[in-house]
Coordinates of C-alpha atoms in Angstrom, one line a residue:
M1 CA 53.2 124.5 340.0
E2 CA 50.9 126.3 337.6
A3 CA 53.2 128.4 335.2
V4 CA 51.4 131.9 334.5
N5 CA 51.6 133.4 330.9
K6 CA 52.2 129.9 329.4
I7 CA 50.2 128.1 326.9
L8 CA 51.2 124.4 326.0
L9 CA 50.7 123.9 322.0
V10 CA 50.6 120.4 320.7
D11 CA 50.5 119.3 317.2
D12 CA 52.6 117.1 315.0
V13 CA 52.8 119.7 312.3
D14 CA 55.9 122.3 312.6
M15 CA 54.1 125.1 310.6
N16 CA 51.1 124.7 313.0
L17 CA 53.3 124.7 315.4
V18 CA 55.1 128.5 314.3
I19 CA 51.8 129.8 313.6
L20 CA 50.4 129.0 316.9
S21 CA 53.0 130.1 318.6
Q22 CA 52.7 133.7 316.6
I23 CA 49.6 134.4 317.9
V24 CA 49.6 133.4 321.6
E25 CA 52.8 135.5 322.0
E26 CA 50.6 138.7 320.4
M27 CA 48.3 137.6 323.6
N28 CA 51.4 137.9 325.6
F29 CA 52.1 134.3 326.5
V30 CA 54.9 132.3 326.5
P31 CA 54.4 128.7 323.8
L32 CA 55.6 125.9 325.4
C33 CA 55.5 123.5 321.9
A34 CA 55.5 119.7 321.7
S35 CA 54.9 117.4 318.2
S36 CA 53.8 114.5 320.1
A37 CA 51.8 113.4 323.3
T38 CA 55.0 111.7 324.5
E39 CA 56.8 115.3 324.3
A40 CA 53.9 116.9 325.6
L41 CA 53.6 114.8 328.9
E42 CA 57.4 115.4 329.3
V43 CA 56.7 119.1 329.2
L44 CA 54.4 119.1 331.6
R45 CA 56.5 117.7 334.0
N46 CA 58.1 120.5 334.0
D47 CA 55.8 123.4 333.1
L48 CA 51.9 123.6 334.2
P49 CA 50.6 126.2 331.7
Q50 CA 47.4 128.1 331.8
L51 CA 46.0 126.3 328.6
I52 CA 46.6 123.8 326.6
L53 CA 45.9 124.0 322.5
L54 CA 45.9 119.9 321.2
D55 CA 45.8 118.4 318.0
I56 CA 43.9 115.2 317.5
S57 CA 45.5 113.2 314.9
M58 CA 49.1 112.9 316.2
P59 CA 51.7 109.2 315.6
D60 CA 52.6 108.2 319.0
M61 CA 48.7 109.2 320.8
S62 CA 45.7 110.7 320.0
G63 CA 44.8 114.0 321.4
V64 CA 41.7 112.6 323.0
E65 CA 43.7 109.6 324.7
L66 CA 46.2 112.2 325.7
C67 CA 43.2 114.6 327.3
K68 CA 41.8 111.3 329.1
L69 CA 45.0 111.0 330.9
L70 CA 45.8 114.7 331.7
K71 CA 41.7 114.7 333.4
K72 CA 43.0 111.9 335.8
D73 CA 46.0 113.5 336.8
V74 CA 45.6 115.5 339.9
F75 CA 48.2 118.1 338.7
T76 CA 46.7 118.5 335.2
R77 CA 42.9 117.4 335.1
D78 CA 41.9 121.7 335.9
I79 CA 44.2 122.9 332.9
P80 CA 41.2 124.0 330.2
V81 CA 41.8 121.9 327.0
I82 CA 40.9 123.3 323.5
F83 CA 41.1 121.0 320.6
I84 CA 42.3 122.1 317.7
S85 CA 41.7 119.6 314.4
A86 CA 41.0 119.5 310.4
I87 CA 38.5 116.4 311.6
D88 CA 35.3 117.4 310.7
S89 CA 33.3 114.7 312.0
Y90 CA 30.8 114.9 314.7
D91 CA 31.4 112.0 316.3
Q92 CA 35.0 113.1 316.8
M93 CA 34.2 116.5 318.2
A94 CA 31.6 114.6 320.6
A95 CA 34.4 112.2 321.6
A96 CA 36.8 114.9 322.4
L97 CA 34.2 117.3 324.5
E98 CA 33.5 113.6 326.6
A99 CA 37.5 112.9 327.1
G100 CA 37.4 116.4 329.0
G101 CA 37.9 119.3 326.1
V102 CA 36.4 122.6 326.7
D103 CA 36.1 124.1 323.2
Y104 CA 36.8 122.5 319.6
I105 CA 38.4 124.1 316.8
R106 CA 38.4 123.5 313.4
K107 CA 41.4 123.8 311.3
P108 CA 42.0 126.0 308.9
F109 CA 41.5 128.3 311.9
T110 CA 41.7 132.3 311.8
P111 CA 43.8 134.0 314.5
E112 CA 41.2 135.9 315.4
N113 CA 39.3 132.7 316.7
V114 CA 41.8 131.2 318.2
K115 CA 42.8 134.1 320.3
M116 CA 39.1 134.6 321.0
R117 CA 38.5 131.0 322.4
I118 CA 41.6 131.2 324.7
T119 CA 40.8 134.7 325.8
I120 CA 37.3 132.9 326.9
H121 CA 38.3 129.4 328.2
I122 CA 41.3 131.5 330.3
K123 CA 38.6 133.9 332.0
M124 CA 36.4 130.7 332.6
R125 CA 39.1 129.5 334.7
N126 CA 40.5 132.4 336.3
M127 CA 36.7 132.7 337.6
Q128 CA 36.2 129.6 338.8
K129 CA 39.6 129.2 340.6
E130 CA 38.1 132.5 342.3
V131 CA 35.0 130.5 343.4
E132 CA 37.2 127.2 344.4
D133 CA 39.2 129.8 346.6
V134 CA 36.3 131.5 348.2
N135 CA 34.9 127.6 348.8
K136 CA 37.7 126.7 350.4
K137 CA 37.9 129.5 352.7
L138 CA 34.4 129.0 353.4
N139 CA 34.9 125.4 354.3
Q140 CA 37.4 126.4 357.0
V141 CA 35.0 128.8 358.4
I142 CA 31.9 126.4 358.6
K143 CA 34.7 123.5 359.8
K144 CA 35.4 125.5 362.9
Q145 CA 32.2 126.8 363.2
M146 CA 31.2 123.1 363.6
E147 CA 34.0 122.0 366.1
V148 CA 33.0 124.6 368.4
S149 CA 29.5 123.5 367.8
R150 CA 30.4 120.2 368.9
N151 CA 32.5 121.0 371.7
R152 CA 29.4 122.8 373.3
D153 CA 27.4 119.7 372.8
R154 CA 29.7 117.8 374.5
I155 CA 30.1 120.4 377.2
F156 CA 25.9 120.2 377.3
A157 CA 26.4 116.1 377.6
I158 CA 29.1 116.1 380.2
G159 CA 27.0 118.9 382.2
F160 CA 24.0 117.4 382.3
E161 CA 25.9 113.7 383.5
N162 CA 27.5 115.9 386.0
M163 CA 23.9 117.0 387.2
V164 CA 23.2 113.7 387.0
M165 CA 26.3 112.5 389.3
K166 CA 25.1 114.8 392.4
K167 CA 21.7 113.0 393.0
D168 CA 22.7 109.9 394.9
V169 CA 25.2 107.5 394.9
V170 CA 23.2 104.8 392.9
S171 CA 23.5 107.2 390.2
K172 CA 27.1 106.9 389.7
H173 CA 26.1 103.7 388.0
I174 CA 24.1 105.0 385.8
L175 CA 26.5 106.9 384.2
G176 CA 30.1 107.1 383.9
S177 CA 32.4 103.5 382.6
E178 CA 30.2 103.5 379.5
S179 CA 31.5 106.9 377.1
G180 CA 35.2 105.2 377.5
I181 CA 33.8 101.7 376.9
A182 CA 31.6 103.1 373.9
R183 CA 35.2 104.8 372.5
I184 CA 37.3 102.1 372.6
I185 CA 34.6 99.5 370.9
T186 CA 33.9 102.2 368.3
Q187 CA 37.4 102.9 367.2
A188 CA 38.2 99.2 367.0
M189 CA 34.7 99.4 364.6
Q190 CA 36.9 101.3 362.3
F191 CA 38.7 98.4 361.5
S192 CA 36.3 96.1 360.5
D193 CA 35.4 95.0 357.6
V194 CA 31.5 95.2 358.7
F195 CA 31.2 98.6 360.0
E196 CA 34.8 100.7 358.5
E197 CA 32.5 102.8 355.8
D198 CA 30.1 103.6 359.4
I199 CA 32.7 104.9 361.3
T200 CA 34.0 108.1 361.1
E201 CA 36.3 109.9 363.5
S202 CA 33.2 112.6 364.5
F203 CA 31.0 109.3 364.8
I204 CA 33.5 108.2 367.5
Q205 CA 33.3 111.6 369.2
D206 CA 29.8 112.1 369.0
M207 CA 29.5 108.2 370.1
E208 CA 31.8 108.9 373.2
A209 CA 30.2 112.1 374.2
A210 CA 26.6 110.5 373.4
A211 CA 26.8 107.4 375.3
T212 CA 27.5 109.7 379.3
M213 CA 23.3 110.4 378.7
H214 CA 22.2 107.1 377.7
D215 CA 20.2 106.7 380.7
A216 CA 20.0 110.0 382.0
G217 CA 16.6 110.0 381.8
L218 CA 17.0 107.5 385.3
F219 CA 17.7 110.9 387.2
M220 CA 14.0 111.9 386.9
M221 CA 13.0 108.3 389.0
P222 CA 11.8 108.5 392.3
E223 CA 14.6 107.1 394.5
S224 CA 12.4 104.7 396.4
I225 CA 12.3 102.9 392.0
M226 CA 16.0 103.3 391.7
T227 CA 17.0 101.6 395.1
S228 CA 15.0 98.9 394.8
K229 CA 15.8 95.2 394.8
E230 CA 13.0 94.4 393.0
L231 CA 10.2 96.2 390.7
T232 CA 6.6 95.7 390.0
A233 CA 5.0 95.7 386.7
E234 CA 3.8 99.2 387.6
E235 CA 7.0 100.5 388.4
R236 CA 9.3 98.5 385.5
K237 CA 6.6 100.6 383.1
L238 CA 7.7 103.5 384.8
I239 CA 11.4 102.9 384.2
E240 CA 10.6 101.9 380.3
R241 CA 9.3 105.6 380.1
H242 CA 13.0 106.9 381.0
V243 CA 14.2 106.5 376.9
F244 CA 11.7 109.4 376.2
W245 CA 12.3 111.9 378.7
V246 CA 15.8 112.8 377.5
D247 CA 14.8 112.3 374.2
E248 CA 12.1 115.1 375.0
Y249 CA 14.0 117.7 376.5
L250 CA 16.8 117.5 373.8
D251 CA 14.1 118.0 371.2
I252 CA 13.3 121.4 373.1
V253 CA 17.0 122.2 373.7
K254 CA 17.6 121.6 369.5
L255 CA 14.3 123.8 368.8
H256 CA 16.0 127.2 370.9
N257 CA 19.2 126.8 370.0
N258 CA 20.1 126.8 366.3
E259 CA 23.8 126.1 366.5
F260 CA 22.8 122.4 367.6
N261 CA 25.4 119.9 366.0
D262 CA 22.3 117.8 363.5
D263 CA 25.2 115.0 363.5
Y264 CA 25.6 114.9 367.2
Y265 CA 21.8 115.1 368.0
D266 CA 20.9 112.4 365.6
I267 CA 23.3 109.9 367.5
L268 CA 22.9 111.3 371.1
S269 CA 19.1 110.8 370.5
Q270 CA 19.6 107.5 369.1
V271 CA 21.2 106.1 371.9
V272 CA 19.1 107.7 374.4
K273 CA 15.9 106.5 372.9
Y274 CA 16.7 103.3 370.9
H275 CA 19.9 101.7 373.0
H276 CA 16.9 99.1 375.0
E277 CA 15.8 97.7 372.2
R278 CA 17.4 94.1 371.4
Y279 CA 18.3 92.7 368.1
D280 CA 15.3 89.6 368.1
G281 CA 12.5 92.5 368.6
S282 CA 12.5 91.6 372.4
G283 CA 13.5 95.1 373.5
Y284 CA 11.6 98.6 374.4
P285 CA 10.1 101.2 373.5
Y286 CA 9.4 100.0 370.0
G287 CA 10.5 96.3 369.4
L288 CA 13.0 97.3 366.5
K289 CA 15.0 94.5 365.5
G290 CA 18.0 94.1 363.7
K291 CA 19.6 96.7 361.5
E292 CA 15.9 98.4 362.2
I293 CA 17.8 99.8 365.4
P294 CA 20.2 102.4 364.7
L295 CA 23.9 101.4 364.8
A296 CA 24.8 104.2 367.5
A297 CA 21.9 102.5 369.8
R298 CA 23.1 98.7 369.1
I299 CA 27.0 99.8 370.1
M300 CA 24.7 101.3 373.0
A301 CA 23.0 98.4 373.6
V302 CA 26.2 96.2 373.7
V303 CA 28.4 98.9 376.0
D304 CA 25.6 99.2 378.4
V305 CA 24.5 95.7 379.3
Y306 CA 28.4 94.5 379.4
E307 CA 29.3 97.7 381.8
A308 CA 26.0 96.8 383.7
L309 CA 27.6 92.9 384.4
V310 CA 30.8 93.8 385.4
N311 CA 29.7 96.6 387.9
D312 CA 27.9 96.1 391.4
R313 CA 24.3 97.0 391.2
V314 CA 21.4 97.3 394.2
Y315 CA 20.3 94.4 393.2
R316 CA 23.4 92.3 392.7
K317 CA 27.0 91.9 392.7
A318 CA 29.7 92.6 389.7
L319 CA 29.9 89.5 388.0
P320 CA 33.6 88.1 386.6
V321 CA 34.6 89.6 382.9
E322 CA 35.0 86.0 382.0
E323 CA 30.9 85.3 383.2
A324 CA 30.1 88.7 381.8
I325 CA 31.7 87.8 378.3
K326 CA 29.7 84.6 378.3
F327 CA 26.4 86.2 378.6
M328 CA 27.3 88.7 376.1
V329 CA 28.0 85.9 373.6
D330 CA 25.1 83.8 374.4
G331 CA 23.2 86.9 373.5
K332 CA 24.2 87.2 369.9
N333 CA 21.5 87.5 367.3
T334 CA 19.2 87.4 370.4
L335 CA 19.9 90.5 372.5
F336 CA 22.4 92.1 370.8
D337 CA 24.2 92.8 366.9
P338 CA 26.8 89.8 366.8
D339 CA 29.4 92.2 365.0
I340 CA 29.5 94.0 367.9
V341 CA 29.9 91.7 370.1
D342 CA 32.6 89.7 368.3
I343 CA 34.5 92.8 368.6
L344 CA 33.7 93.5 372.2
V345 CA 35.4 89.8 372.7
K346 CA 38.3 90.5 370.7
I347 CA 39.2 93.8 372.9
H348 CA 37.4 93.9 376.5
K349 CA 40.6 93.7 377.9
R350 CA 41.9 97.0 377.0
F351 CA 38.7 98.5 379.1
E352 CA 41.0 97.6 381.9
K353 CA 43.8 99.5 381.2

């Protein structure tokens, strides 16, 4: 814990420590004295001063090297370090400041100069701490507001899903277990060397919520098309338009709602618009391929097809899980991102739980 009204003096010349001690005492500070870098580190284990006056030339370790160590330590990195040295060299001064020093006083020094520098840098440090405290409080407020906004967006997604689910029995197969599958797969991706840097907790939550709306545009389809066992070319083209309808609606919602969470909106828009793209470029609506397809959409493509295979549809019965997994594996690098399919293969038994 930082010790208020204490200044650490580090110098291997006893007389310098005596003089500097008198100066800081006149300023109502308590001097903590060390005659070497080793002693200084020992003092810092017990006391964290407001400021350090540091000599450069010392027997065991130079002041520059000591300063570098202090700036790497989370407990001492923010303590202002003023170098005080008889070395009158531009290169040495540059090295001292580059190591993290805030100022450089040349010996011989005057008490007035030392007092002025100490006063300036302690005031600057106090102002910096005030700004840090304000920023910390602001970040806490922003975090709470983002969580409120994120929850509101999820309620919007679930509400839209519920509206779709009321349409007819067929629509129950449009939306449903995909959100749970998306969550489990995305959680597993956190532990993959391929995806660990891309997957955060907020991404997992947003992906789970977005999955509930991935095919919500089908709600706008005529019931005759949704219950048809065989589609005409015109009907298939119409169905392919469903990826745009929800996305257009989301644009309107975002335009009229400044609190709509941007990160969630981006993931939701990607899932809705691109989840029918295929890894080899054979999908729709844009024919994107490989990593051109956003990650959220590549995940949703795997989730969507797997969920469809293992559940009944109006045009066929559900496949056994083993056959569905074989279909997914056969689709690696053509239909699906191979790394996501590999994760599906490893964890698909968790879906049954």
